[in-house]
Amino acid sequence: GMADLFFIASKTAGMAARAESWLLLGLLITLVAVWRDKRRLAHWAGFMTFAATLTLTIWPLGDLLLAPLEARYPVAPALSAVDGIIVLGGAERTGAFRRWGSPQFDDAGDRVTAAVVLAARYPKAKVIFSGGVGAWVKGKDGFGPATMTRQAWVDLGVAPERIVLETASRNTAENARLTLAQIAPAPGQRFVLVTSAFHMPRAMQSFARAGWTNVTAWPVDFRSGDLADGASWRLDEHLSGLDIALKEYLGLLVYQLTGR
C-alpha cells in the first residue's frame, strides 16, 4: 500500500542524502572528463571534489547542522507522573547480536540506557520499545531489534512484565501510529518519548500527528558536542555526522510535505 511505497521511496532518497554519494559523483565526473579529454571540466571537478573531501576531513560539518535540531527540546525536563516510557528503535546492531547472542548497540545506545534510568525513577511506568526491522527484507525471527532490546533491559534489571514491544514499525511515522494502536492510551495518561536529540523534532511531530497527547520529549544521544573541540583529522566520523544530518533534514522535509 501507500506505506510500502513511502518506505521504498524514503530508502531510495536516503542514498542521495549521503555525502559520499556526491564525492563519488565528483570523482566520476573527473574520470569521465579526463577520458573524454575535457581538461577544464576535469580540473574543476577534480579540484572541487578534493576541496570538499579535505573540508570534510578537517571539520565536523554535520555537528553544525545537528546542533539546532538538538537544541529544540530541553534536556531531562521535569516530569510528574509517567505511565509509559516509549523508546524508538534504531540503536540495535542485530547482525552482531545474531552472531554472538549478546545485545550490541551503536552510538544511539543512550536510548536504551536512558529507558532503564527512567524505569527506575518511575517504577509503575510501562517500558515500551517501538521498532521493527528497518529493511525491505526481514531478518531471521528471534534476532530482531525488539528481542535484543528486551534482553538488554531484563539484563539491566527491568522487570519483564513491564516491557511492551511494538515490532512492526519501519520508520518514525509507523512508530507513532502502530504504538498508539497497540498501547491505546487512556485519557490523561502521560508518556515520555526517548530518542536521539537530532531525531526528536521529527519524532514529536509524528507522534502529535498520529494522535498522541501528553507526550514529553526526553532527548538523548547528543552528537554536536564535538564542535568545541574544533578541527580534527577524522573523515570517517565527520562523514558519518554529515550523513546523519542530511538524512534528518530530508526526513523532516518529506514528513512535513506528506503530513506524517
CSV table of C-alpha atoms in Angstrom, one decimal:
chain,number,residue,atom,x,y,z
A,1,GLY,CA,0.0,0.0,0.0
A,2,MET,CA,0.9,3.7,0.4
A,3,ALA,CA,3.0,2.9,3.5
A,4,ASP,CA,5.1,0.4,1.5
A,5,LEU,CA,5.6,2.9,-1.4
A,6,PHE,CA,6.6,5.6,1.1
A,7,PHE,CA,9.1,3.2,2.7
A,8,ILE,CA,10.8,2.3,-0.6
A,9,ALA,CA,10.9,5.9,-1.8
A,10,SER,CA,12.4,7.1,1.5
A,11,LYS,CA,15.1,4.4,1.4
A,12,THR,CA,16.0,5.3,-2.2
A,13,ALA,CA,16.1,9.1,-1.5
A,14,GLY,CA,18.3,8.3,1.5
A,15,MET,CA,21.1,7.2,-0.8
A,16,ALA,CA,21.1,10.7,-2.4
A,17,ALA,CA,21.3,12.3,1.0
A,18,ARG,CA,24.7,10.9,1.7
A,19,ALA,CA,27.9,13.0,1.3
A,20,GLU,CA,29.9,10.0,-0.1
A,21,SER,CA,27.4,9.7,-3.0
A,22,TRP,CA,28.3,13.3,-4.0
A,23,LEU,CA,32.1,12.8,-3.5
A,24,LEU,CA,31.9,9.6,-5.7
A,25,LEU,CA,29.9,11.6,-8.3
A,26,GLY,CA,32.6,14.3,-8.3
A,27,LEU,CA,35.3,11.6,-8.9
A,28,LEU,CA,33.2,10.0,-11.7
A,29,ILE,CA,32.8,13.4,-13.4
A,30,THR,CA,36.6,13.9,-13.1
A,31,LEU,CA,37.4,10.5,-14.6
A,32,VAL,CA,34.9,10.9,-17.5
A,33,ALA,CA,36.3,14.4,-18.2
A,34,VAL,CA,39.9,13.1,-18.3
A,35,TRP,CA,38.8,10.1,-20.5
A,36,ARG,CA,36.9,12.5,-22.9
A,37,ASP,CA,39.8,15.0,-22.9
A,38,LYS,CA,37.7,17.8,-21.4
A,39,ARG,CA,40.6,19.3,-19.4
A,40,ARG,CA,38.8,22.3,-18.0
A,41,LEU,CA,35.9,20.2,-16.6
A,42,ALA,CA,38.4,17.6,-15.2
A,43,HIS,CA,40.4,20.3,-13.4
A,44,TRP,CA,37.2,21.9,-12.0
A,45,ALA,CA,35.6,18.7,-10.9
A,46,GLY,CA,38.8,17.3,-9.5
A,47,PHE,CA,39.6,20.4,-7.5
A,48,MET,CA,36.0,20.7,-6.1
A,49,THR,CA,36.0,17.0,-5.1
A,50,PHE,CA,39.4,17.4,-3.4
A,51,ALA,CA,38.4,20.6,-1.6
A,52,ALA,CA,35.1,19.0,-0.4
A,53,THR,CA,36.9,15.9,0.9
A,54,LEU,CA,39.6,18.0,2.6
A,55,THR,CA,37.0,20.2,4.3
A,56,LEU,CA,35.0,17.2,5.5
A,57,THR,CA,38.2,15.5,6.8
A,58,ILE,CA,39.0,18.6,9.0
A,59,TRP,CA,35.7,20.0,10.1
A,60,PRO,CA,32.6,18.3,11.7
A,61,LEU,CA,30.1,19.9,9.4
A,62,GLY,CA,27.4,17.5,10.5
A,63,ASP,CA,27.7,18.9,14.0
A,64,LEU,CA,26.9,22.4,12.8
A,65,LEU,CA,23.7,21.1,11.1
A,66,LEU,CA,22.7,18.9,14.0
A,67,ALA,CA,23.1,21.5,16.8
A,68,PRO,CA,19.8,23.4,16.0
A,69,LEU,CA,17.8,20.2,15.9
A,70,GLU,CA,19.4,19.0,19.2
A,71,ALA,CA,18.5,22.4,20.9
A,72,ARG,CA,14.8,22.1,20.2
A,73,TYR,CA,13.8,20.2,23.4
A,74,PRO,CA,15.2,20.7,26.9
A,75,VAL,CA,17.5,18.0,28.4
A,76,ALA,CA,16.0,16.0,31.3
A,77,PRO,CA,12.8,18.1,31.7
A,78,ALA,CA,10.8,17.9,35.0
A,79,LEU,CA,8.3,15.1,34.9
A,80,SER,CA,5.4,14.4,37.3
A,81,ALA,CA,3.6,11.0,36.9
A,82,VAL,CA,4.7,8.8,34.0
A,83,ASP,CA,2.6,5.9,32.7
A,84,GLY,CA,4.8,4.8,29.8
A,85,ILE,CA,8.3,5.3,28.6
A,86,ILE,CA,8.4,5.0,24.8
A,87,VAL,CA,11.8,4.2,23.3
A,88,LEU,CA,12.3,4.4,19.5
A,89,GLY,CA,14.5,1.7,17.9
A,90,GLY,CA,17.5,2.4,15.7
A,91,ALA,CA,20.4,1.7,18.0
A,92,GLU,CA,20.5,-2.1,17.6
A,93,ARG,CA,23.3,-3.9,15.9
A,94,THR,CA,21.2,-7.0,15.2
A,95,GLY,CA,23.9,-8.7,13.0
A,96,ALA,CA,26.3,-8.8,15.9
A,97,PHE,CA,23.5,-10.0,18.2
A,98,ARG,CA,22.6,-12.8,15.8
A,99,ARG,CA,26.3,-13.9,15.6
A,100,TRP,CA,27.3,-13.6,19.3
A,101,GLY,CA,24.0,-13.7,21.2
A,102,SER,CA,24.9,-10.7,23.2
A,103,PRO,CA,23.0,-7.4,22.9
A,104,GLN,CA,25.0,-4.8,20.9
A,105,PHE,CA,24.2,-1.1,20.4
A,106,ASP,CA,25.7,1.7,18.3
A,107,ASP,CA,26.2,5.4,19.1
A,108,ALA,CA,22.4,5.7,19.7
A,109,GLY,CA,22.6,3.2,22.6
A,110,ASP,CA,21.8,6.0,25.0
A,111,ARG,CA,18.2,5.5,24.1
A,112,VAL,CA,18.3,2.0,25.6
A,113,THR,CA,20.1,3.0,28.8
A,114,ALA,CA,18.0,6.2,29.4
A,115,ALA,CA,14.9,4.0,29.4
A,116,VAL,CA,16.4,2.0,32.3
A,117,VAL,CA,17.2,5.1,34.3
A,118,LEU,CA,13.6,6.4,33.7
A,119,ALA,CA,12.2,2.9,34.6
A,120,ALA,CA,13.9,3.0,37.9
A,121,ARG,CA,12.7,6.6,38.6
A,122,TYR,CA,9.1,5.7,37.7
A,123,PRO,CA,8.5,2.1,38.9
A,124,LYS,CA,4.9,2.0,37.7
A,125,ALA,CA,5.6,3.0,34.1
A,126,LYS,CA,5.5,0.6,31.2
A,127,VAL,CA,8.7,0.4,29.2
A,128,ILE,CA,7.7,0.4,25.6
A,129,PHE,CA,10.0,-0.4,22.7
A,130,SER,CA,8.9,0.6,19.2
A,131,GLY,CA,10.8,-0.6,16.2
A,132,GLY,CA,10.7,-3.4,13.6
A,133,VAL,CA,13.3,-4.3,11.0
A,134,GLY,CA,14.0,-1.1,9.0
A,135,ALA,CA,14.8,-3.0,5.8
A,136,TRP,CA,12.7,-4.3,3.0
A,137,VAL,CA,13.9,-7.9,3.6
A,138,LYS,CA,13.1,-9.1,7.1
A,139,GLY,CA,15.8,-10.7,9.2
A,140,LYS,CA,15.6,-14.1,10.9
A,141,ASP,CA,12.9,-14.2,13.7
A,142,GLY,CA,14.2,-14.2,17.2
A,143,PHE,CA,17.0,-11.8,16.5
A,144,GLY,CA,15.1,-8.6,15.8
A,145,PRO,CA,15.7,-5.2,17.4
A,146,ALA,CA,12.8,-5.7,19.9
A,147,THR,CA,14.0,-9.1,21.1
A,148,MET,CA,17.5,-7.8,21.6
A,149,THR,CA,16.4,-4.6,23.4
A,150,ARG,CA,14.1,-6.6,25.7
A,151,GLN,CA,17.1,-8.9,26.6
A,152,ALA,CA,19.3,-5.9,27.4
A,153,TRP,CA,16.6,-4.3,29.6
A,154,VAL,CA,16.0,-7.5,31.5
A,155,ASP,CA,19.7,-7.9,32.0
A,156,LEU,CA,19.8,-4.3,33.4
A,157,GLY,CA,17.1,-5.1,35.9
A,158,VAL,CA,13.8,-4.0,34.2
A,159,ALA,CA,11.0,-6.4,35.3
A,160,PRO,CA,9.9,-8.4,32.1
A,161,GLU,CA,6.2,-7.8,32.8
A,162,ARG,CA,6.8,-4.0,32.5
A,163,ILE,CA,8.1,-4.3,28.9
A,164,VAL,CA,5.9,-3.9,25.9
A,165,LEU,CA,7.2,-4.5,22.4
A,166,GLU,CA,5.9,-3.0,19.1
A,167,THR,CA,7.7,-4.9,16.4
A,168,ALA,CA,6.2,-3.9,13.1
A,169,SER,CA,7.2,-0.3,12.5
A,170,ARG,CA,9.9,0.5,9.9
A,171,ASN,CA,10.1,4.3,10.3
A,172,THR,CA,9.2,7.2,12.6
A,173,ALA,CA,5.7,7.7,11.2
A,174,GLU,CA,4.9,4.0,11.8
A,175,ASN,CA,6.5,4.1,15.3
A,176,ALA,CA,3.9,6.7,16.2
A,177,ARG,CA,0.9,5.1,14.5
A,178,LEU,CA,1.4,1.5,15.4
A,179,THR,CA,2.5,2.2,19.0
A,180,LEU,CA,-0.7,4.3,19.5
A,181,ALA,CA,-2.8,1.4,18.2
A,182,GLN,CA,-1.1,-1.1,20.4
A,183,ILE,CA,-1.0,0.9,23.6
A,184,ALA,CA,-4.4,2.6,23.2
A,185,PRO,CA,-3.6,5.2,25.9
A,186,ALA,CA,-6.4,6.1,28.4
A,187,PRO,CA,-7.3,9.8,28.6
A,188,GLY,CA,-4.9,11.6,31.0
A,189,GLN,CA,-2.1,9.1,30.8
A,190,ARG,CA,1.3,10.6,30.4
A,191,PHE,CA,4.2,9.3,28.3
A,192,VAL,CA,7.9,10.1,27.8
A,193,LEU,CA,9.4,9.8,24.4
A,194,VAL,CA,13.0,8.7,24.2
A,195,THR,CA,15.1,9.1,21.0
A,196,SER,CA,18.3,10.8,19.8
A,197,ALA,CA,18.1,14.6,20.2
A,198,PHE,CA,18.6,15.2,16.5
A,199,HIS,CA,15.7,12.9,15.7
A,200,MET,CA,13.3,14.3,18.4
A,201,PRO,CA,11.7,17.2,16.3
A,202,ARG,CA,10.6,14.7,13.7
A,203,ALA,CA,9.5,12.1,16.2
A,204,MET,CA,7.4,14.6,18.3
A,205,GLN,CA,5.8,15.9,15.1
A,206,SER,CA,4.9,12.4,14.0
A,207,PHE,CA,3.5,11.4,17.4
A,208,ALA,CA,1.4,14.6,17.6
A,209,ARG,CA,0.0,13.9,14.0
A,210,ALA,CA,-0.7,10.3,14.9
A,211,GLY,CA,-3.0,11.5,17.7
A,212,TRP,CA,-0.8,11.2,20.8
A,213,THR,CA,-1.4,13.7,23.6
A,214,ASN,CA,0.5,14.2,26.9
A,215,VAL,CA,3.9,13.2,25.5
A,216,THR,CA,7.1,14.8,26.9
A,217,ALA,CA,10.3,14.7,24.8
A,218,TRP,CA,13.3,13.1,26.6
A,219,PRO,CA,16.2,13.7,24.2
A,220,VAL,CA,19.4,11.6,24.5
A,221,ASP,CA,22.5,10.8,22.3
A,222,PHE,CA,23.6,14.4,21.6
A,223,ARG,CA,26.1,14.5,18.6
A,224,SER,CA,27.0,18.1,18.3
A,225,GLY,CA,29.2,18.3,21.5
A,226,ASP,CA,32.4,17.9,19.5
A,227,LEU,CA,32.1,21.3,17.9
A,228,ALA,CA,34.0,22.9,20.8
A,229,ASP,CA,37.0,20.6,20.0
A,230,GLY,CA,37.3,22.3,16.6
A,231,ALA,CA,39.2,20.7,13.8
A,232,SER,CA,40.3,17.0,13.8
A,233,TRP,CA,41.6,14.7,11.1
A,234,ARG,CA,38.7,12.3,11.0
A,235,LEU,CA,36.9,11.8,7.7
A,236,ASP,CA,35.1,8.7,8.9
A,237,GLU,CA,33.5,10.5,11.9
A,238,HIS,CA,32.7,13.7,10.0
A,239,LEU,CA,31.2,11.8,7.0
A,240,SER,CA,29.0,9.8,9.4
A,241,GLY,CA,27.9,13.0,11.2
A,242,LEU,CA,27.1,14.8,7.9
A,243,ASP,CA,25.1,11.8,6.6
A,244,ILE,CA,23.0,11.8,9.8
A,245,ALA,CA,22.3,15.5,9.5
A,246,LEU,CA,21.4,15.3,5.7
A,247,LYS,CA,19.1,12.3,6.3
A,248,GLU,CA,17.4,14.1,9.2
A,249,TYR,CA,16.7,17.3,7.3
A,250,LEU,CA,15.5,15.3,4.3
A,251,GLY,CA,13.2,13.3,6.7
A,252,LEU,CA,11.8,16.5,8.2
A,253,LEU,CA,11.1,17.9,4.8
A,254,VAL,CA,9.4,14.7,3.5
A,255,TYR,CA,7.4,14.2,6.7
A,256,GLN,CA,6.3,17.9,6.5
A,257,LEU,CA,5.2,17.5,2.8
A,258,THR,CA,3.4,14.2,3.3
A,259,GLY,CA,1.8,15.1,6.7
A,260,ARG,CA,3.4,12.3,8.6
